mmCIF file of C-alpha atoms in Angstrom:
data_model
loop_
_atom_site.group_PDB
_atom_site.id
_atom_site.type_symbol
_atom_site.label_atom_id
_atom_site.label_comp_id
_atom_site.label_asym_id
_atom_site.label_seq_id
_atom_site.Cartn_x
_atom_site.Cartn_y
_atom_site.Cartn_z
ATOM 1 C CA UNK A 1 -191.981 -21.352 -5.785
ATOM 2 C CA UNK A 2 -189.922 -18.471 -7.594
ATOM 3 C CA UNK A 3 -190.144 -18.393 -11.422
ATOM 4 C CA UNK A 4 -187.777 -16.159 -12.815
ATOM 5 C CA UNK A 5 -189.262 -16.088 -16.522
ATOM 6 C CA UNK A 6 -190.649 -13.005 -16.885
ATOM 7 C CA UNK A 7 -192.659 -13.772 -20.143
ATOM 8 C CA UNK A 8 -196.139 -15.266 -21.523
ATOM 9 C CA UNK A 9 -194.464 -18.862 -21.423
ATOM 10 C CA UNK A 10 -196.020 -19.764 -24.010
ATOM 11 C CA UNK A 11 -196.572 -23.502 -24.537
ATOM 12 C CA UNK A 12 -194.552 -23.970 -21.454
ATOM 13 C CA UNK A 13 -197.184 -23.894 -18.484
ATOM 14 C CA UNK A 14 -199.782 -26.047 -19.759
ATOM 15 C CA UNK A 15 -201.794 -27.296 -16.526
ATOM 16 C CA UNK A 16 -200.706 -30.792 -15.529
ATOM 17 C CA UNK A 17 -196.888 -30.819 -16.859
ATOM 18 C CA UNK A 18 -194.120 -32.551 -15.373
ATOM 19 C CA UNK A 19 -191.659 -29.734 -14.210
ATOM 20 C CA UNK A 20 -188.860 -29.925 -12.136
ATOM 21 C CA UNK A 21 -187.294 -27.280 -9.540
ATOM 22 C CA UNK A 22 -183.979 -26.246 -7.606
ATOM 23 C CA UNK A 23 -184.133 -25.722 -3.948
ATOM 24 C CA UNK A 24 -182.331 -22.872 -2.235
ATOM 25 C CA UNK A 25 -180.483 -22.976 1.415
ATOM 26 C CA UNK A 26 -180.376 -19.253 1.297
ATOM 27 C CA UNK A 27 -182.228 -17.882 4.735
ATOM 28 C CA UNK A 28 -182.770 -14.882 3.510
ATOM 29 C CA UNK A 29 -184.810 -16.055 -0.150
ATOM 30 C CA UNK A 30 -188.771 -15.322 0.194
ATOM 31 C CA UNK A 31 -189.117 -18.809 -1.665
ATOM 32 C CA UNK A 32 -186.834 -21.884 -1.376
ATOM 33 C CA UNK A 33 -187.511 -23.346 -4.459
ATOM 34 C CA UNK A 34 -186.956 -22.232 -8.149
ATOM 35 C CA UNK A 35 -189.281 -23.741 -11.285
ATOM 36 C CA UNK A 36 -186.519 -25.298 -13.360
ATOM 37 C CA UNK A 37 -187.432 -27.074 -16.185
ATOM 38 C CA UNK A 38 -191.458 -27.812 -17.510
ATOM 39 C CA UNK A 39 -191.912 -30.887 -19.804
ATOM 40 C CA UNK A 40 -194.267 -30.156 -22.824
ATOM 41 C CA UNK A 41 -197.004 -31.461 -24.066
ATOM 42 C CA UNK A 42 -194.716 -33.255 -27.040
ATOM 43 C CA UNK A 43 -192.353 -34.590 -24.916
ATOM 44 C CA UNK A 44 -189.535 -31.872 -24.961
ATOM 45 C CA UNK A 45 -187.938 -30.638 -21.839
ATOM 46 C CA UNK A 46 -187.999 -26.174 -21.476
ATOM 47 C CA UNK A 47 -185.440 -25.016 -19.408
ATOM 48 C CA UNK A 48 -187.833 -21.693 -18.241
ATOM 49 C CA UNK A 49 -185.714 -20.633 -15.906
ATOM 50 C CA UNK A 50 -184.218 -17.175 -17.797
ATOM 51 C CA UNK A 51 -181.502 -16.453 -15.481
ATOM 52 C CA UNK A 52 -179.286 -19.381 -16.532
ATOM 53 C CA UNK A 53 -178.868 -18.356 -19.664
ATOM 54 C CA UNK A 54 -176.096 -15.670 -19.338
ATOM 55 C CA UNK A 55 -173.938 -18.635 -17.592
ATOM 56 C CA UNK A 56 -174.488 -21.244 -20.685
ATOM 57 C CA UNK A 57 -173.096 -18.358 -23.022
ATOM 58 C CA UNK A 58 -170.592 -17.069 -21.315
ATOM 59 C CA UNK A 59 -169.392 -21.000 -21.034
ATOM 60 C CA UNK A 60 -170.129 -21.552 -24.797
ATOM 61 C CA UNK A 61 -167.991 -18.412 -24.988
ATOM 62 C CA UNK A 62 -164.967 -19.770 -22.939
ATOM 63 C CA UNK A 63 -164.911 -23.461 -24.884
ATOM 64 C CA UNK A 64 -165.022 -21.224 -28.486
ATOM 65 C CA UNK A 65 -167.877 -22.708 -30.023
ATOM 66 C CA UNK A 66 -169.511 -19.502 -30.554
ATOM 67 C CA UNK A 67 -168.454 -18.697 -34.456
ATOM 68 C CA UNK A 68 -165.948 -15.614 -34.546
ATOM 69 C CA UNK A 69 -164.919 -15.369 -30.531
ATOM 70 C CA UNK A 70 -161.613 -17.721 -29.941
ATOM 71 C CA UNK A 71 -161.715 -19.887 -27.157
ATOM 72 C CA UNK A 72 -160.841 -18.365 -23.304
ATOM 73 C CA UNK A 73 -162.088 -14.663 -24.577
ATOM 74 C CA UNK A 74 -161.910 -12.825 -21.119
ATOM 75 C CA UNK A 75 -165.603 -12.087 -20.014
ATOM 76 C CA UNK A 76 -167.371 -9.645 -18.068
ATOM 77 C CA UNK A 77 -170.988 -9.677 -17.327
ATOM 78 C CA UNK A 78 -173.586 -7.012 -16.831
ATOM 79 C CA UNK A 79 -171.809 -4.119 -18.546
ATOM 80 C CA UNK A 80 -173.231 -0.701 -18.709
ATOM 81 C CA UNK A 81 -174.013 0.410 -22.610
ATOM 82 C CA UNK A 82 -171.459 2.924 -23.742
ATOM 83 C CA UNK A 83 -173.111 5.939 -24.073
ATOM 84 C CA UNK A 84 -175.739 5.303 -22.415
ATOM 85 C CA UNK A 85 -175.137 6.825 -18.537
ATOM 86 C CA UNK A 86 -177.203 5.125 -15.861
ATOM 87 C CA UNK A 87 -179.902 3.628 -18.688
ATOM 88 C CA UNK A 88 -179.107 -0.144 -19.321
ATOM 89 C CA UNK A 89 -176.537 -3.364 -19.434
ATOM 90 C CA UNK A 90 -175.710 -5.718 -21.774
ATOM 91 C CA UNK A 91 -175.332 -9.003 -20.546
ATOM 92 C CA UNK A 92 -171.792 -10.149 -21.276
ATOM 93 C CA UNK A 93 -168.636 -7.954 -22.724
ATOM 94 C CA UNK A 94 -166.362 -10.648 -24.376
ATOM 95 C CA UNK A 95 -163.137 -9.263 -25.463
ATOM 96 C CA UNK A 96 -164.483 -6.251 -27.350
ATOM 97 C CA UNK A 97 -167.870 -7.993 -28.378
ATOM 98 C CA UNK A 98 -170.831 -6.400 -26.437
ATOM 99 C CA UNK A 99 -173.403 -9.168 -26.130
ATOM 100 C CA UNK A 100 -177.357 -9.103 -25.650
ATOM 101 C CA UNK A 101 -178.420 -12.602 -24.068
ATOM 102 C CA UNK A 102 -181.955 -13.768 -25.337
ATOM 103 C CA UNK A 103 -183.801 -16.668 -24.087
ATOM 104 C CA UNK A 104 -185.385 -18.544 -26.410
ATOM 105 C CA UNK A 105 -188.556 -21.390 -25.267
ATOM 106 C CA UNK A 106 -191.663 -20.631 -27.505
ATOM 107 C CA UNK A 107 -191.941 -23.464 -30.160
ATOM 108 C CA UNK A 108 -193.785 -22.234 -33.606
ATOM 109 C CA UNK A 109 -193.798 -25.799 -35.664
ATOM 110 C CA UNK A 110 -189.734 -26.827 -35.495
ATOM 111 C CA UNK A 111 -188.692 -22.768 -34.421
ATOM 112 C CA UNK A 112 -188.253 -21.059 -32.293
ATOM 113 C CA UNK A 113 -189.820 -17.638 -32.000
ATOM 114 C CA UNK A 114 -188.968 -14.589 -30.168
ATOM 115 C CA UNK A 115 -190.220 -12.723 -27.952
ATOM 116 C CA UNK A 116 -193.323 -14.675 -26.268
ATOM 117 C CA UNK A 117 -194.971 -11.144 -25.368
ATOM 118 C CA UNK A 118 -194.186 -8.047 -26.333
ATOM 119 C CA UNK A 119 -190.862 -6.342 -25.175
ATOM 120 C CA UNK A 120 -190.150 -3.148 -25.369
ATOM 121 C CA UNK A 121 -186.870 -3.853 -23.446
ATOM 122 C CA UNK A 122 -185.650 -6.367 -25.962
ATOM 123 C CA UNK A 123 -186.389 -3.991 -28.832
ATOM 124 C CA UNK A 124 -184.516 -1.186 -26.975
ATOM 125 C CA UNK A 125 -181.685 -3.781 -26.752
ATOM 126 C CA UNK A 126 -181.992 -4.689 -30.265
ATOM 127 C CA UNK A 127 -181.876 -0.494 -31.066
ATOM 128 C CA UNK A 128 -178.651 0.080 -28.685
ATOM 129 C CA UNK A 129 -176.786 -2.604 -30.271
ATOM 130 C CA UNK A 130 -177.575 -1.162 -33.713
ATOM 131 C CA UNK A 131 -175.844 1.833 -32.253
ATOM 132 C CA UNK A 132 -172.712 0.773 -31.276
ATOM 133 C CA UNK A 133 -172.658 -0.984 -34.290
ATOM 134 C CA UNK A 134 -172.890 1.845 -36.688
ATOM 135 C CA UNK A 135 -170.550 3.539 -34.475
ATOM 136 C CA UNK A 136 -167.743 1.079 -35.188
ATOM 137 C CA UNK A 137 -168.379 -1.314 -31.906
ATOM 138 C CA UNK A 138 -168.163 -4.551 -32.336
ATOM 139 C CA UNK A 139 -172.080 -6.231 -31.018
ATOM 140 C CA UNK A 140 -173.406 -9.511 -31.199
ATOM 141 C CA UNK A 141 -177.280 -10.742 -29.999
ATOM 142 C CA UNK A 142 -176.973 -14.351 -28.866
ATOM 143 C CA UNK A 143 -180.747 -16.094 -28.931
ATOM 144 C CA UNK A 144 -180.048 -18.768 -26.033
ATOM 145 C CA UNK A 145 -182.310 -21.877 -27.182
ATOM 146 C CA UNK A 146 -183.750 -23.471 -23.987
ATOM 147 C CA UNK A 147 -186.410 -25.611 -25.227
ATOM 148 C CA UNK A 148 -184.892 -29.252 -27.035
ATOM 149 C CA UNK A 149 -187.536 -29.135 -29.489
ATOM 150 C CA UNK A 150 -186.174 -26.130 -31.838
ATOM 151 C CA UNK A 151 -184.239 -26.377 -34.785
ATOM 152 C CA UNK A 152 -183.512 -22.706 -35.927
ATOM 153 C CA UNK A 153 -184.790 -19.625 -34.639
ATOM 154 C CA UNK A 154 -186.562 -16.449 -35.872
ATOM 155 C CA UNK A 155 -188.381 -13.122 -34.393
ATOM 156 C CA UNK A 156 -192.072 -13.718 -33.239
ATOM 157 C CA UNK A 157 -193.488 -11.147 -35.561
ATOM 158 C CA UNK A 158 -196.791 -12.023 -34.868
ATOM 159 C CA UNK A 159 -196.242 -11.093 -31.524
ATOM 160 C CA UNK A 160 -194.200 -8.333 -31.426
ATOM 161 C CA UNK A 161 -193.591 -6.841 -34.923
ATOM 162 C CA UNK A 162 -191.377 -3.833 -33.540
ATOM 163 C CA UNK A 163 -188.763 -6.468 -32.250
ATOM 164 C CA UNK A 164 -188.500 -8.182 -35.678
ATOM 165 C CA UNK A 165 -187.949 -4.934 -37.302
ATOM 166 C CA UNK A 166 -185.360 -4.038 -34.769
ATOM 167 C CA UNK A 167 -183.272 -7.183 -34.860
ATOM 168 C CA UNK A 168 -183.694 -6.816 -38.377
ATOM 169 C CA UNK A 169 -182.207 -3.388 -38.807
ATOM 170 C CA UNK A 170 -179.307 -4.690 -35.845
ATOM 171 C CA UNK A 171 -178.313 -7.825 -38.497
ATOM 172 C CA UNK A 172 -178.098 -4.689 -41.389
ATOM 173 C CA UNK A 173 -175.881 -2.685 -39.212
ATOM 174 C CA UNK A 174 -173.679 -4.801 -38.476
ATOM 175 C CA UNK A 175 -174.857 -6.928 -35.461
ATOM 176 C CA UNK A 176 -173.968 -10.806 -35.291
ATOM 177 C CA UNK A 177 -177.364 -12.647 -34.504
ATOM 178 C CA UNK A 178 -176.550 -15.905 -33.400
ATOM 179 C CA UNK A 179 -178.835 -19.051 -32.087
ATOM 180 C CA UNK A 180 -177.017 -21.512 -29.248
ATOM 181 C CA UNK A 181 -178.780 -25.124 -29.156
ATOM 182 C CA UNK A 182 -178.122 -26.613 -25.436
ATOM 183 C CA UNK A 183 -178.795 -30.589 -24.382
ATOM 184 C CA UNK A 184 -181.396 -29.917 -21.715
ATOM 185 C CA UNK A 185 -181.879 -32.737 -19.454
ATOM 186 C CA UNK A 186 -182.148 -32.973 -15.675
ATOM 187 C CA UNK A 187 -178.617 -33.111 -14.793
ATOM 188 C CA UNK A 188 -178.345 -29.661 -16.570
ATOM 189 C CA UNK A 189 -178.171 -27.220 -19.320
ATOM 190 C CA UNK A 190 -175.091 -27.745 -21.826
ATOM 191 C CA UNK A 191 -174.251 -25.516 -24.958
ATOM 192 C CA UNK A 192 -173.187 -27.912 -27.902
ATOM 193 C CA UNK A 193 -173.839 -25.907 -30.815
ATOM 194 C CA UNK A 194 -175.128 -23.370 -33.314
ATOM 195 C CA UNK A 195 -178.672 -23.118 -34.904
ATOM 196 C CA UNK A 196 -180.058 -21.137 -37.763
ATOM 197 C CA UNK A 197 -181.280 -17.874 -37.192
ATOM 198 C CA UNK A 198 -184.255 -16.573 -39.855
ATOM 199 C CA UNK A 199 -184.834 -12.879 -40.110
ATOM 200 C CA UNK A 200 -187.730 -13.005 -42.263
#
C-alpha cells in the first residue's frame, strides 16, 4: 500500500488503528491501494494522505471562504517561483496570490503543530515567500488542517525551530498565514472554515 505522507506521522501510525484506503485501477501503479485516512487513538479521524490537500484549497479557494481571495479566483497549480529558474513550485497561483500548501496532522493538546520532522523544504518555502513578499508580490502560506481534532494551529518549534523562525519572519514581511479546518469523514475531505494560526 502507497502512503504518500512523507513525514514522522506523528500520532498517526500507532500500531493497531483503524485506517482506511483508496484503491487504484491504474495498470501501470506499483501499488493499487493508497493509505487514506488512520483513526487515532482519541477517536479523531487523520486524513494522512498529503497529496489531497492542494485540491481542498484550491476548492476552498473557488467557494471564497478563504479570507481576502473572492470567490471563482482563477487557479493554477504547481507554479514555478519567480525568480527562482529551475529551483522550486509553489503549490497554487490564485489570481496574483502565490500560495504554499501545508498539511497539517500532528495534534499537540487541541493544536496543531507544524512540521512533524524537520523540513528544510518547508523552511525554504517559508524563506521564498518572504521574498516575493518584500519584493511587492502578493504570498499567502495556507496550513491545510487534516486531522478533526485541532482547533488552531502553530509551528512545531520543538521540532524544527528554523521553520518557526521562518514562518515567523514570512507573517512580518508580509505573508498571509492562514489555517483551513476540513470535516474529515469517510465519504471525504470538505473545507468549511478558518482556524487560528499562533506564531509564538
Amino acid at each position: 500500500m502507497h502512503c504518500a505522507n512523507t513525514g514522522a506521522m506523528l500520532g498517526c501510525a500507532e500500531p493497531g488503528s483503524p485506517v482506511w484506503y483508496s484503491t487504484s485501477a491504474n495498470p501501470r501503479r506499483k501499488y493499487a491501494h493508497t493509505l487514506e485516512l488512520v483513526r487515532d487513538t482519541g477517536a479523531d479521524l487523520i486524513a494522512v494522505n498529503t497529496a489531497r490537500a492542494n485540491g481542498v484549497v484550491a476548492e476552498a479557494l473557488d467557494r471564497g471562504l478563504l479570507p481576502g481571495f473572492r470567490a471563482g479566483l482563477s487557479i493554477r497549480r504547481e507554479v514555478p517561483i519567480p525568480g527562482v529558474s529551475g529551483r522550486g513550485r509553489f503549490d497554487l497561483l490564485a489570481g496574483e496570490t502565490y500560495i504554499e500548501v501545508k498539511s497539517v496532522t500532528l495534534k499537540a493538546a487541541d493544536s496543531g503543530a507544524f512540521p512533524d520532522s524537520v523540513s528544510v523544504r518547508a523552511t525554504r518555502h517559508a524563506e521564498a515567500l518572504a521574498d516575493l513578499a518584500r519584493s511587492g508580490w502578493s504570498t499567502a502560506l495556507v496550513f491545510c488542517v487534516l486531522h478533526a481534532g485541532i482547533q488552531a494551529v502553530r509551528p512545531a518549534d520543538e521540532i524544527d525551530p528554523a521553520y518557526g523562525d521562518a514562518l515567523r519572519c514570512a507573517a512580518a514581511a508580509g505573508v498571509t498565514v492562514l489555517a483551513l479546518r476540513c470535516d474529515i469523514s469517510l465519504r471525504g475531505i470538505v473545507p468549511t472554515d478558518m482556524l487560528p494560526v499562533n506564531l509564538r
